[in-house]
């Protein structure tokens, strides 16, 4: 593997699949200055709007996936899980050990990806949808012959659309249940908070704005202060005050247990589908 390092300053990035996740990653890479758009390619998509989305920020759209692979040093498979086997297998003759392969397909294990590609220089990444606004929570795990340098390169790429952690692949179903599905839990919470504001007399637009910003601010406090969430909660909760009255209602409704159960249920479903 040492004979085929990826040239960090000149490498080319290709996307197999031109969906919204691929677009989010490509935009983040260009926006952060990691790569110029001229060194990023994808292939013609059946939906002309997807082609135009990539062209709008300078990514070259080639005629077929074979061309993308031949031009690229790093290839990201960003296709739906049910078609990833077909996509990788069709390109197998072109997937030499000189190329670093990446999959963001949910539920598809490294051992299967490596078998279909005929190469174990593969890295699996589990991002989530806030990649679209540069706030993804991603986790990565490397295949058998992916080097430390390969991992650093991919961590830098995905770091352009949020934060990324490294973990053993055995944790990926749990990752799916927490950060993969988690945004939907939070959207539900935002909607419910806004509905509560409306019920308490606020106009809908104001209630939704306050709910969204409150969740954003609380998340920023949790990530930037270094304090445990329990301590941050206590900091807002004065004796006999309004906040503890609200928390009491959440505890009576089993709020914590419901969130824990949601993560466990989604992780279990992930195992069933993988």
XYZ file of N, CA and C in Angstrom:
822
model
N 0.822 -1.213 0.000
C 0.000 0.000 0.000
C 0.853 1.259 0.000
N 2.052 1.211 0.607
C 2.892 2.390 0.653
C 3.307 2.843 -0.738
N 3.211 1.918 -1.719
C 3.613 2.257 -3.079
C 2.566 3.123 -3.790
N 1.358 3.201 -3.234
C 0.275 3.930 -3.909
C -0.345 5.006 -3.015
N 0.467 5.957 -2.530
C -0.127 7.024 -1.714
C -1.000 7.934 -2.567
N -2.061 8.456 -1.953
C -2.904 9.434 -2.636
C -2.183 10.789 -2.575
N -1.969 11.436 -3.701
C -1.273 12.731 -3.690
C -2.137 13.819 -3.043
N -1.846 14.140 -1.795
C -2.717 15.000 -0.994
C -2.963 16.374 -1.623
N -1.992 16.889 -2.364
C -2.131 18.244 -2.901
C -2.755 18.304 -4.287
N -2.836 17.139 -4.952
C -3.295 17.161 -6.342
C -4.380 16.127 -6.658
N -4.818 15.354 -5.654
C -5.741 14.260 -5.953
C -7.077 14.763 -6.483
N -7.726 13.863 -7.224
C -9.040 14.173 -7.792
C -10.103 13.331 -7.112
N -11.266 13.939 -6.907
C -12.372 13.322 -6.173
C -13.537 13.068 -7.115
N -14.057 11.834 -7.088
C -15.191 11.496 -7.929
C -16.348 10.944 -7.121
N -17.561 11.262 -7.551
C -18.768 10.762 -6.881
C -19.526 9.839 -7.817
N -19.788 8.624 -7.343
C -20.701 7.717 -8.041
C -22.050 7.894 -7.371
N -22.947 8.540 -8.063
C -24.202 8.984 -7.468
C -24.175 10.489 -7.321
N -25.229 11.143 -7.794
C -25.259 12.609 -7.792
C -26.450 13.133 -6.998
N -26.744 12.458 -5.895
C -27.863 12.867 -5.055
C -27.499 14.010 -4.124
N -28.380 14.280 -3.187
C -28.198 15.443 -2.317
C -27.044 15.269 -1.334
N -26.791 14.036 -0.861
C -25.663 13.844 0.045
C -24.351 14.091 -0.680
N -24.228 13.569 -1.904
C -23.024 13.822 -2.695
C -22.846 15.316 -2.927
N -23.930 15.997 -3.241
C -23.857 17.443 -3.464
C -23.418 18.173 -2.198
N -23.963 17.770 -1.044
C -23.601 18.420 0.215
C -22.117 18.269 0.502
N -21.590 17.051 0.285
C -20.169 16.809 0.536
C -19.316 17.619 -0.435
N -19.680 17.582 -1.709
C -18.915 18.322 -2.719
C -18.917 19.820 -2.429
N -20.077 20.354 -2.081
C -20.157 21.787 -1.773
C -19.289 22.131 -0.559
N -19.318 21.274 0.459
C -18.516 21.518 1.647
C -17.025 21.503 1.344
N -16.613 20.560 0.514
C -15.208 20.446 0.136
C -14.748 21.699 -0.613
N -15.586 22.169 -1.532
C -15.246 23.370 -2.312
C -15.284 24.609 -1.423
N -16.330 24.726 -0.611
C -16.496 25.898 0.253
C -15.335 26.054 1.235
N -14.828 24.930 1.740
C -13.753 24.961 2.731
C -12.377 25.138 2.104
N -12.310 25.020 0.780
C -11.035 25.184 0.102
C -10.171 23.943 0.083
N -10.711 22.808 0.501
C -9.934 21.565 0.485
C -9.586 21.159 -0.940
N -10.563 21.286 -1.838
C -10.346 20.993 -3.260
C -11.062 22.044 -4.092
N -10.482 22.411 -5.234
C -11.237 23.247 -6.168
C -12.263 22.394 -6.901
N -13.349 22.998 -7.313
C -14.400 22.254 -8.007
C -13.888 21.582 -9.274
N -12.850 22.136 -9.880
C -12.310 21.581 -11.124
C -11.700 20.201 -10.946
N -11.423 19.809 -9.695
C -10.860 18.475 -9.419
C -11.909 17.509 -8.876
N -13.191 17.867 -9.030
C -14.287 17.012 -8.574
C -15.167 16.665 -9.767
N -15.544 15.385 -9.868
C -16.419 14.955 -10.954
C -17.536 14.078 -10.434
N -18.612 14.025 -11.204
C -19.670 13.032 -11.032
C -20.174 12.710 -12.429
N -21.116 11.804 -12.518
C -21.598 11.386 -13.843
C -23.012 11.886 -14.092
N -23.385 11.892 -15.350
C -24.704 12.341 -15.777
C -25.799 11.638 -14.988
N -26.724 12.402 -14.488
C -27.842 11.885 -13.700
C -29.108 11.937 -14.556
N -30.018 10.999 -14.318
C -31.266 10.955 -15.095
C -32.112 12.214 -14.878
N -31.941 12.821 -13.702
C -32.663 14.052 -13.392
C -31.796 15.252 -13.771
N -32.186 16.025 -14.771
C -31.357 17.163 -15.198
C -31.132 18.188 -14.100
N -32.029 18.274 -13.124
C -31.850 19.219 -12.025
C -30.634 18.858 -11.181
N -30.359 17.549 -11.058
C -29.183 17.119 -10.313
C -27.903 17.487 -11.059
N -27.911 17.328 -12.378
C -26.750 17.722 -13.175
C -26.464 19.205 -12.992
N -27.520 19.992 -13.067
C -27.347 21.436 -12.961
C -26.897 21.844 -11.561
N -27.342 21.108 -10.551
C -26.945 21.423 -9.173
C -25.426 21.334 -9.026
N -24.823 20.298 -9.603
C -23.373 20.135 -9.517
C -22.650 21.146 -10.398
N -23.163 21.366 -11.583
C -22.526 22.318 -12.489
C -22.561 23.738 -11.923
N -23.571 24.037 -11.096
C -23.755 25.399 -10.599
C -22.598 25.880 -9.732
N -21.831 24.937 -9.129
C -20.674 25.379 -8.341
C -19.361 24.825 -8.907
N -19.397 24.460 -10.202
C -18.161 24.180 -10.917
C -17.724 22.741 -11.034
N -18.500 21.798 -10.485
C -18.145 20.385 -10.598
C -18.384 19.910 -12.033
N -17.443 19.143 -12.545
C -17.588 18.622 -13.901
C -18.487 17.381 -13.892
N -19.449 17.354 -14.776
C -20.373 16.224 -14.900
C -20.009 15.452 -16.164
N -19.514 14.231 -15.987
C -19.061 13.406 -17.103
C -20.200 12.541 -17.630
N -19.928 11.850 -18.724
C -21.009 11.112 -19.386
C -21.347 9.790 -18.699
N -20.368 9.156 -18.031
C -20.670 7.878 -17.377
C -19.756 7.647 -16.178
N -20.159 6.717 -15.317
C -19.422 6.424 -14.092
C -18.011 5.922 -14.373
N -17.836 5.175 -15.459
C -16.494 4.674 -15.808
C -15.510 5.834 -15.938
N -15.964 6.912 -16.550
C -15.098 8.080 -16.732
C -14.739 8.714 -15.396
N -15.702 8.749 -14.488
C -15.453 9.307 -13.159
C -14.364 8.509 -12.454
N -14.473 7.174 -12.494
C -13.486 6.314 -11.829
C -12.105 6.497 -12.446
N -12.037 6.501 -13.764
C -10.745 6.617 -14.438
C -10.055 7.944 -14.119
N -10.825 8.998 -13.916
C -10.258 10.326 -13.643
C -9.900 10.549 -12.185
N -10.443 9.723 -11.275
C -10.380 10.042 -9.846
C -9.377 9.182 -9.087
N -8.817 9.783 -8.025
C -7.968 9.048 -7.079
C -8.784 8.567 -5.886
N -9.779 9.365 -5.514
C -10.679 9.029 -4.406
C -12.092 8.971 -4.964
N -12.775 7.857 -4.726
C -14.102 7.646 -5.307
C -15.101 7.406 -4.180
N -16.120 8.249 -4.130
C -17.161 8.146 -3.101
C -18.417 7.538 -3.725
N -18.823 6.380 -3.204
C -20.072 5.762 -3.636
C -21.199 6.342 -2.784
N -21.999 7.183 -3.414
C -23.094 7.864 -2.719
C -24.396 7.521 -3.428
N -24.725 6.239 -3.394
C -25.940 5.737 -4.038
C -26.807 5.063 -2.982
N -28.043 4.777 -3.331
C -28.958 4.145 -2.392
C -28.460 2.736 -2.047
N -28.665 2.298 -0.796
C -28.139 0.995 -0.364
C -28.543 -0.170 -1.268
N -29.753 -0.116 -1.823
C -30.221 -1.241 -2.628
C -29.537 -1.342 -3.987
N -28.825 -0.311 -4.404
C -28.150 -0.369 -5.707
C -26.634 -0.314 -5.583
N -26.098 -0.237 -4.358
C -24.650 -0.089 -4.220
C -23.893 -1.312 -4.725
N -24.439 -2.516 -4.514
C -23.756 -3.717 -5.000
C -23.591 -3.670 -6.507
N -24.651 -3.331 -7.204
C -24.610 -3.260 -8.655
C -23.638 -2.179 -9.118
N -23.662 -1.031 -8.441
C -22.799 0.091 -8.826
C -21.321 -0.261 -8.660
N -20.986 -0.877 -7.512
C -19.591 -1.233 -7.257
C -19.148 -2.361 -8.182
N -19.986 -3.385 -8.328
C -19.619 -4.550 -9.140
C -19.364 -4.183 -10.595
N -20.173 -3.295 -11.143
C -19.999 -2.890 -12.548
C -18.672 -2.173 -12.776
N -18.185 -1.509 -11.746
C -16.945 -0.733 -11.882
C -15.707 -1.499 -11.418
N -15.900 -2.721 -10.934
C -14.812 -3.511 -10.353
C -13.555 -3.560 -11.219
N -13.661 -3.777 -12.552
C -12.433 -3.849 -13.360
C -11.584 -2.574 -13.319
N -12.198 -1.445 -12.945
C -11.485 -0.164 -12.936
C -10.992 0.236 -11.544
N -11.396 -0.542 -10.525
C -11.096 -0.164 -9.141
C -9.762 -0.756 -8.694
N -8.696 -0.176 -9.172
C -7.357 -0.658 -8.832
C -6.999 -0.268 -7.402
N -5.921 -0.881 -6.904
C -5.473 -0.599 -5.540
C -4.865 0.790 -5.409
N -4.705 1.477 -6.529
C -4.219 2.855 -6.474
C -5.331 3.813 -6.056
N -6.568 3.348 -6.088
C -7.716 4.216 -5.812
C -8.257 3.970 -4.404
N -8.565 5.050 -3.718
C -9.173 4.970 -2.395
C -10.689 5.048 -2.552
N -11.374 4.042 -2.024
C -12.824 3.928 -2.188
C -13.535 4.266 -0.880
N -14.652 4.951 -1.012
C -15.433 5.394 0.151
C -16.902 5.085 -0.116
N -17.602 4.607 0.914
C -19.048 4.400 0.793
C -19.768 5.162 1.883
N -20.858 5.846 1.490
C -21.734 6.489 2.477
C -23.104 5.809 2.489
N -23.195 4.630 1.867
C -24.458 3.899 1.803
C -24.780 3.278 3.163
N -25.923 3.601 3.702
C -26.312 3.115 5.030
C -26.501 1.610 5.028
N -25.966 0.960 6.071
C -26.211 -0.459 6.282
C -25.366 -1.416 5.468
N -24.492 -0.925 4.600
C -23.674 -1.800 3.757
C -22.308 -1.968 4.394
N -21.972 -3.217 4.762
C -20.769 -3.493 5.531
C -19.508 -3.489 4.668
N -18.382 -3.198 5.325
C -17.100 -3.149 4.627
C -16.756 -4.465 3.949
N -17.033 -5.592 4.609
C -16.665 -6.880 4.017
C -17.372 -7.105 2.685
N -18.616 -6.645 2.579
C -19.353 -6.773 1.324
C -18.816 -5.798 0.279
N -18.554 -4.565 0.696
C -18.011 -3.570 -0.224
C -16.679 -4.038 -0.800
N -15.834 -4.585 0.071
C -14.515 -5.050 -0.359
C -14.625 -6.225 -1.323
N -15.564 -7.109 -1.051
C -15.764 -8.263 -1.939
C -16.251 -7.806 -3.310
N -17.220 -6.914 -3.358
C -17.766 -6.448 -4.636
C -16.731 -5.659 -5.441
N -15.857 -4.926 -4.719
C -14.867 -4.089 -5.401
C -13.596 -4.841 -5.764
N -13.361 -5.961 -5.078
C -12.095 -6.655 -5.271
C -10.936 -5.874 -4.683
N -11.251 -5.011 -3.706
C -10.230 -4.181 -3.062
C -10.653 -3.893 -1.635
N -9.681 -3.950 -0.707
C -9.996 -3.634 0.688
C -9.501 -2.247 1.078
N -9.133 -1.473 0.054
C -8.780 -0.065 0.330
C -10.070 0.753 0.307
N -10.890 0.469 1.312
C -12.239 1.023 1.390
C -12.428 1.683 2.750
N -13.135 2.786 2.793
C -13.506 3.429 4.044
C -15.015 3.648 4.029
N -15.649 3.252 5.102
C -17.097 3.434 5.229
C -17.368 4.635 6.114
N -18.232 5.525 5.647
C -18.584 6.723 6.403
C -20.099 6.779 6.566
N -20.537 7.084 7.788
C -21.957 7.269 8.064
C -22.181 8.733 8.397
N -22.548 9.568 7.409
C -22.880 10.964 7.697
C -24.367 11.072 8.027
N -24.847 12.274 8.278
C -26.294 12.469 8.411
C -26.723 13.714 7.642
N -28.019 13.928 7.550
C -28.539 14.937 6.630
C -28.123 16.380 6.943
N -27.786 16.755 8.190
C -27.310 18.124 8.391
C -25.996 18.445 7.663
N -25.438 17.475 6.953
C -24.313 17.768 6.054
C -24.704 18.864 5.069
N -25.998 18.942 4.756
C -26.486 19.935 3.795
C -26.235 21.361 4.260
N -26.096 21.572 5.581
C -25.833 22.915 6.093
C -24.486 22.958 6.830
N -23.620 21.981 6.533
C -22.280 21.975 7.108
C -22.221 21.568 8.563
N -23.242 20.844 9.047
C -23.297 20.462 10.464
C -23.526 18.957 10.645
N -22.927 18.153 9.790
C -23.083 16.704 9.893
C -22.406 16.151 11.142
N -22.943 15.054 11.647
C -22.273 14.220 12.634
C -21.957 12.917 11.913
N -20.692 12.703 11.553
C -20.292 11.548 10.752
C -19.367 10.638 11.545
N -19.410 9.362 11.205
C -18.511 8.371 11.804
C -17.893 7.569 10.667
N -16.603 7.250 10.787
C -15.922 6.496 9.733
C -15.203 5.284 10.299
N -15.067 4.266 9.435
C -14.328 3.059 9.778
C -13.588 2.587 8.538
N -12.337 2.169 8.710
C -11.487 1.841 7.565
C -11.406 0.343 7.306
N -11.294 -0.005 6.013
C -11.117 -1.386 5.592
C -9.686 -1.857 5.764
N -9.458 -3.110 5.365
C -8.205 -3.793 5.666
C -6.935 -3.122 5.200
N -6.919 -2.579 3.986
C -5.678 -2.014 3.466
C -5.716 -0.493 3.346
N -6.726 0.144 3.877
C -6.748 1.606 3.925
C -5.709 2.051 4.962
N -4.857 2.979 4.577
C -3.777 3.416 5.451
C -4.234 4.518 6.401
N -3.362 4.844 7.351
C -3.661 5.951 8.258
C -3.782 7.252 7.479
N -2.924 7.399 6.453
C -2.986 8.599 5.604
C -4.314 8.673 4.854
N -4.789 7.506 4.393
C -6.100 7.463 3.741
C -7.182 7.957 4.698
N -7.136 7.468 5.936
C -8.121 7.858 6.932
C -8.068 9.348 7.224
N -6.863 9.889 7.311
C -6.720 11.319 7.575
C -7.304 12.148 6.434
N -7.100 11.687 5.207
C -7.617 12.403 4.042
C -9.145 12.437 4.052
N -9.741 11.278 4.348
C -11.205 11.209 4.357
C -11.782 11.973 5.541
N -11.095 11.932 6.680
C -11.555 12.711 7.833
C -11.559 14.205 7.506
N -10.569 14.646 6.757
C -10.509 16.062 6.363
C -11.635 16.396 5.384
N -11.891 15.501 4.437
C -12.979 15.721 3.475
C -14.316 15.873 4.184
N -14.644 14.900 5.040
C -15.952 14.916 5.688
C -16.000 15.933 6.828
N -14.830 16.343 7.318
C -14.789 17.416 8.291
C -15.231 18.747 7.703
N -15.263 18.821 6.375
C -15.698 20.058 5.714
C -17.208 20.232 5.767
N -17.946 19.187 6.150
C -19.408 19.299 6.246
C -19.908 19.018 7.661
N -19.020 19.155 8.643
C -19.429 18.929 10.023
C -18.317 18.328 10.847
N -18.666 17.491 11.803
C -17.689 16.809 12.650
C -17.668 15.328 12.311
N -16.485 14.722 12.449
C -16.365 13.295 12.142
C -15.574 12.600 13.237
N -16.033 11.402 13.589
C -15.372 10.551 14.570
C -14.960 9.243 13.902
N -13.970 8.573 14.461
C -13.570 7.244 13.990
C -14.036 6.206 15.004
N -14.569 5.109 14.502
C -15.070 4.061 15.386
C -15.033 2.729 14.668
N -14.988 1.658 15.444
C -15.069 0.320 14.876
C -16.415 0.139 14.179
N -16.409 -0.582 13.073
C -17.643 -0.765 12.303
C -18.745 -1.448 13.104
N -18.390 -2.195 14.139
C -19.410 -2.887 14.929
C -20.382 -1.920 15.602
N -19.986 -0.647 15.699
C -20.851 0.348 16.329
C -21.792 1.033 15.344
N -21.712 0.709 14.058
C -22.423 1.502 13.059
C -23.938 1.401 13.134
N -24.476 0.279 13.584
C -25.933 0.201 13.734
C -26.408 1.155 14.829
N -25.620 1.234 15.905
C -25.956 2.175 16.976
C -25.783 3.618 16.504
N -24.767 3.861 15.692
C -24.566 5.186 15.108
C -25.779 5.572 14.265
N -26.273 4.603 13.481
C -27.467 4.843 12.665
C -28.651 5.247 13.541
N -28.831 4.542 14.647
C -29.949 4.822 15.542
C -29.848 6.167 16.223
N -28.608 6.631 16.478
C -28.424 7.901 17.178
C -28.293 9.068 16.203
N -27.170 9.154 15.499
C -26.947 10.330 14.642
C -27.579 10.197 13.266
N -27.729 8.961 12.768
C -28.359 8.783 11.461
C -29.829 9.144 11.488
N -30.552 8.608 12.455
C -31.988 8.873 12.582
C -32.285 10.050 13.499
N -31.308 10.432 14.309
C -31.504 11.453 15.327
C -32.066 12.787 14.857
N -31.637 13.298 13.679
C -32.224 14.568 13.249
C -33.751 14.545 13.211
N -34.341 13.413 12.816
C -35.809 13.330 12.760
C -36.410 13.445 14.158
N -35.732 12.874 15.162
C -36.244 12.993 16.531
C -36.247 14.470 16.952
N -35.193 15.171 16.573
C -35.073 16.576 16.970
C -36.068 17.448 16.219
N -36.312 17.129 14.936
C -37.333 17.884 14.199
C -38.694 17.719 14.873
N -38.968 16.508 15.332
C -40.227 16.246 16.033
C -40.291 17.077 17.318
N -39.153 17.144 18.024
C -39.110 17.931 19.252
C -39.317 19.414 18.964
N -38.708 19.916 17.896
C -38.873 21.326 17.526
C -40.337 21.625 17.204
N -40.945 20.725 16.437
C -42.353 20.909 16.086
C -43.225 20.922 17.336
N -42.927 19.994 18.268
C -43.723 19.912 19.492
C -43.531 21.153 20.367
N -42.286 21.636 20.463
C -42.042 22.858 21.233
C -42.804 24.033 20.633
N -42.773 24.121 19.307
C -43.499 25.208 18.642
C -44.993 25.098 18.891
N -45.533 23.873 18.818
C -46.952 23.674 19.104
C -47.276 24.095 20.538
N -46.364 23.795 21.454
C -46.563 24.225 22.841
C -46.600 25.738 22.949
N -45.706 26.392 22.184
C -45.716 27.850 22.181
C -47.026 28.406 21.662
N -47.551 27.790 20.603
C -48.846 28.214 20.057
C -49.948 27.999 21.087
N -49.898 26.835 21.743
C -50.907 26.547 22.769
C -50.849 27.554 23.915
N -49.638 28.083 24.173
C -49.468 29.059 25.248
C -49.760 30.488 24.788
N -50.108 30.643 23.488
C -50.550 31.946 23.012
C -49.646 32.648 22.007
N -48.526 31.996 21.584
C -47.612 32.648 20.643
C -48.093 32.500 19.200
N -47.809 33.472 18.341
C -48.056 33.283 16.906
C -47.175 32.145 16.386
N -47.677 31.417 15.384
C -46.978 30.235 14.875
C -45.541 30.545 14.428
N -45.362 31.595 13.650
C -44.038 31.897 13.117
C -43.037 32.191 14.226
N -43.470 32.954 15.215
C -42.605 33.269 16.344
C -42.285 32.011 17.145
N -43.289 31.183 17.371
C -43.086 29.953 18.143
C -42.077 29.030 17.467
N -42.197 28.880 16.144
C -41.281 27.991 15.426
C -39.865 28.556 15.416
N -39.729 29.853 15.234
C -38.411 30.477 15.266
C -37.742 30.327 16.618
N -38.504 30.556 17.685
C -37.959 30.409 19.033
C -37.572 28.957 19.327
N -38.413 28.017 18.921
C -38.139 26.601 19.168
C -36.860 26.165 18.445
N -36.738 26.532 17.172
C -35.571 26.133 16.380
C -34.287 26.736 16.954
N -34.328 28.017 17.262
C -33.133 28.684 17.781
C -32.774 28.180 19.175
N -33.776 27.832 19.968
C -33.516 27.297 21.306
C -32.783 25.967 21.228
N -33.201 25.095 20.309
C -32.525 23.806 20.132
C -31.094 24.024 19.618
N -30.940 24.939 18.665
C -29.608 25.243 18.141
C -28.698 25.781 19.239
N -29.216 26.707 20.027
C -28.424 27.289 21.101
C -28.053 26.278 22.167
N -29.010 25.431 22.532
C -28.736 24.412 23.553
C -27.681 23.421 23.063
N -27.763 23.020 21.782
C -26.769 22.109 21.220
C -25.384 22.764 21.212
N -25.337 24.053 20.890
C -24.062 24.767 20.893
C -23.481 24.835 22.303
N -24.319 25.053 23.298
C -23.848 25.047 24.681
C -23.260 23.695 25.062
N -23.934 22.617 24.638
C -23.466 21.272 24.974
C -22.117 20.959 24.318
N -21.914 21.450 23.083
C -20.673 21.125 22.373
C -19.525 22.078 22.706
N -19.846 23.310 23.100
C -18.785 24.314 23.254
C -18.359 24.593 24.692
N -19.208 24.305 25.666
C -18.846 24.634 27.047
C -18.079 23.525 27.745
N -18.229 22.293 27.255
C -17.583 21.165 27.922
C -18.337 20.679 29.138
N -19.468 21.297 29.438
C -20.265 20.874 30.594
C -21.146 19.685 30.231
N -21.407 18.836 31.237
C -22.331 17.727 31.047
C -23.743 18.292 30.835
N -24.543 17.658 29.957
C -25.910 18.161 29.733
C -26.716 18.287 31.023
N -26.482 17.381 31.966
C -27.194 17.466 33.245
C -26.848 18.741 34.000
N -25.583 19.155 33.927
C -25.171 20.389 34.586
C -25.793 21.608 33.904
N -25.801 21.582 32.570
C -26.418 22.683 31.827
C -27.911 22.794 32.160
N -28.552 21.645 32.292
C -29.973 21.635 32.677
C -30.152 22.240 34.065
N -29.282 21.837 34.990
C -29.377 22.378 36.347
C -29.141 23.881 36.382
N -28.279 24.372 35.484
C -27.977 25.798 35.435
C -29.209 26.635 35.076
N -30.156 26.027 34.350
C -31.364 26.747 33.929
C -32.505 26.561 34.931
N -32.353 25.601 35.831
C -33.468 25.143 36.666
C -33.358 25.695 38.083
N -34.115 26.714 38.375
C -34.094 27.296 39.732
C -35.180 26.656 40.596
N -34.988 26.629 41.911
C -35.961 25.993 42.808
C -37.360 26.600 42.678
N -38.330 25.750 42.470
C -39.715 26.188 42.403
C -40.042 27.062 41.201
N -39.172 27.048 40.188
C -39.362 27.939 39.060
C -40.110 27.319 37.892
N -40.115 28.046 36.786
C -40.877 27.615 35.607
C -40.249 26.393 34.934
N -38.901 26.373 34.874
C -38.230 25.296 34.133
C -38.438 23.943 34.799
N -38.304 23.902 36.131
C -38.481 22.611 36.824
C -39.924 22.130 36.698
N -40.879 23.064 36.593
C -42.275 22.665 36.391
C -42.423 21.980 35.024
N -41.762 22.531 34.007
C -41.810 21.910 32.688
C -41.087 20.580 32.659
N -39.909 20.508 33.296
C -39.146 19.260 33.334
C -39.928 18.175 34.065
N -40.645 18.574 35.129
C -41.458 17.599 35.865
C -42.470 16.924 34.932
N -43.087 17.721 34.051
C -44.043 17.155 33.095
C -43.356 16.210 32.113
N -42.169 16.593 31.653
C -41.425 15.707 30.735
C -41.073 14.384 31.412
N -40.651 14.462 32.663
C -40.299 13.236 33.391
C -41.526 12.356 33.613
N -42.665 12.977 33.910
C -43.895 12.184 34.090
C -44.273 11.474 32.791
N -43.959 12.087 31.657
C -44.281 11.480 30.369
C -43.245 10.488 29.869
N -42.164 10.307 30.636
C -41.133 9.332 30.224
C -40.253 9.839 29.099
N -39.990 11.148 29.066
C -39.263 11.775 27.965
C -37.908 11.114 27.684
N -37.110 10.939 28.719
C -35.777 10.346 28.519
C -35.881 8.918 27.990
N -36.754 8.153 28.605
C -36.911 6.761 28.188
C -37.382 6.640 26.753
N -38.260 7.556 26.332
C -38.747 7.523 24.948
C -37.608 7.766 23.960
N -36.749 8.735 24.247
C -35.614 8.998 23.360
C -34.645 7.818 23.334
N -34.375 7.251 24.495
C -33.494 6.077 24.557
C -34.082 4.918 23.756
N -35.386 4.709 23.914
C -36.049 3.623 23.185
C -36.027 3.857 21.683
N -36.146 5.119 21.267
C -36.112 5.437 19.840
C -34.767 5.071 19.240
N -33.676 5.410 19.926
C -32.330 5.091 19.433
C -32.142 3.579 19.354
N -32.552 2.876 20.403
C -32.385 1.419 20.428
C -33.226 0.756 19.337
N -34.455 1.229 19.132
C -35.331 0.650 18.104
C -34.766 0.882 16.706
N -34.250 2.082 16.454
C -33.676 2.379 15.143
C -32.411 1.562 14.906
N -31.595 1.392 15.947
C -30.384 0.573 15.825
C -30.749 -0.876 15.523
N -31.775 -1.380 16.201
C -32.234 -2.752 15.971
C -32.723 -2.926 14.535
N -33.465 -1.946 14.048
C -33.959 -2.005 12.669
C -32.795 -1.934 11.681
N -31.787 -1.162 12.024
C -30.595 -1.090 11.179
C -29.910 -2.440 11.049
N -29.819 -3.172 12.170
C -29.219 -4.504 12.126
C -30.037 -5.443 11.260
N -31.358 -5.313 11.343
C -32.236 -6.177 10.541
C -32.079 -5.913 9.048
N -31.814 -4.672 8.679
C -31.736 -4.305 7.267
C -30.340 -4.519 6.686
N -29.317 -4.591 7.541
C -27.956 -4.683 7.023
C -27.576 -6.125 6.707
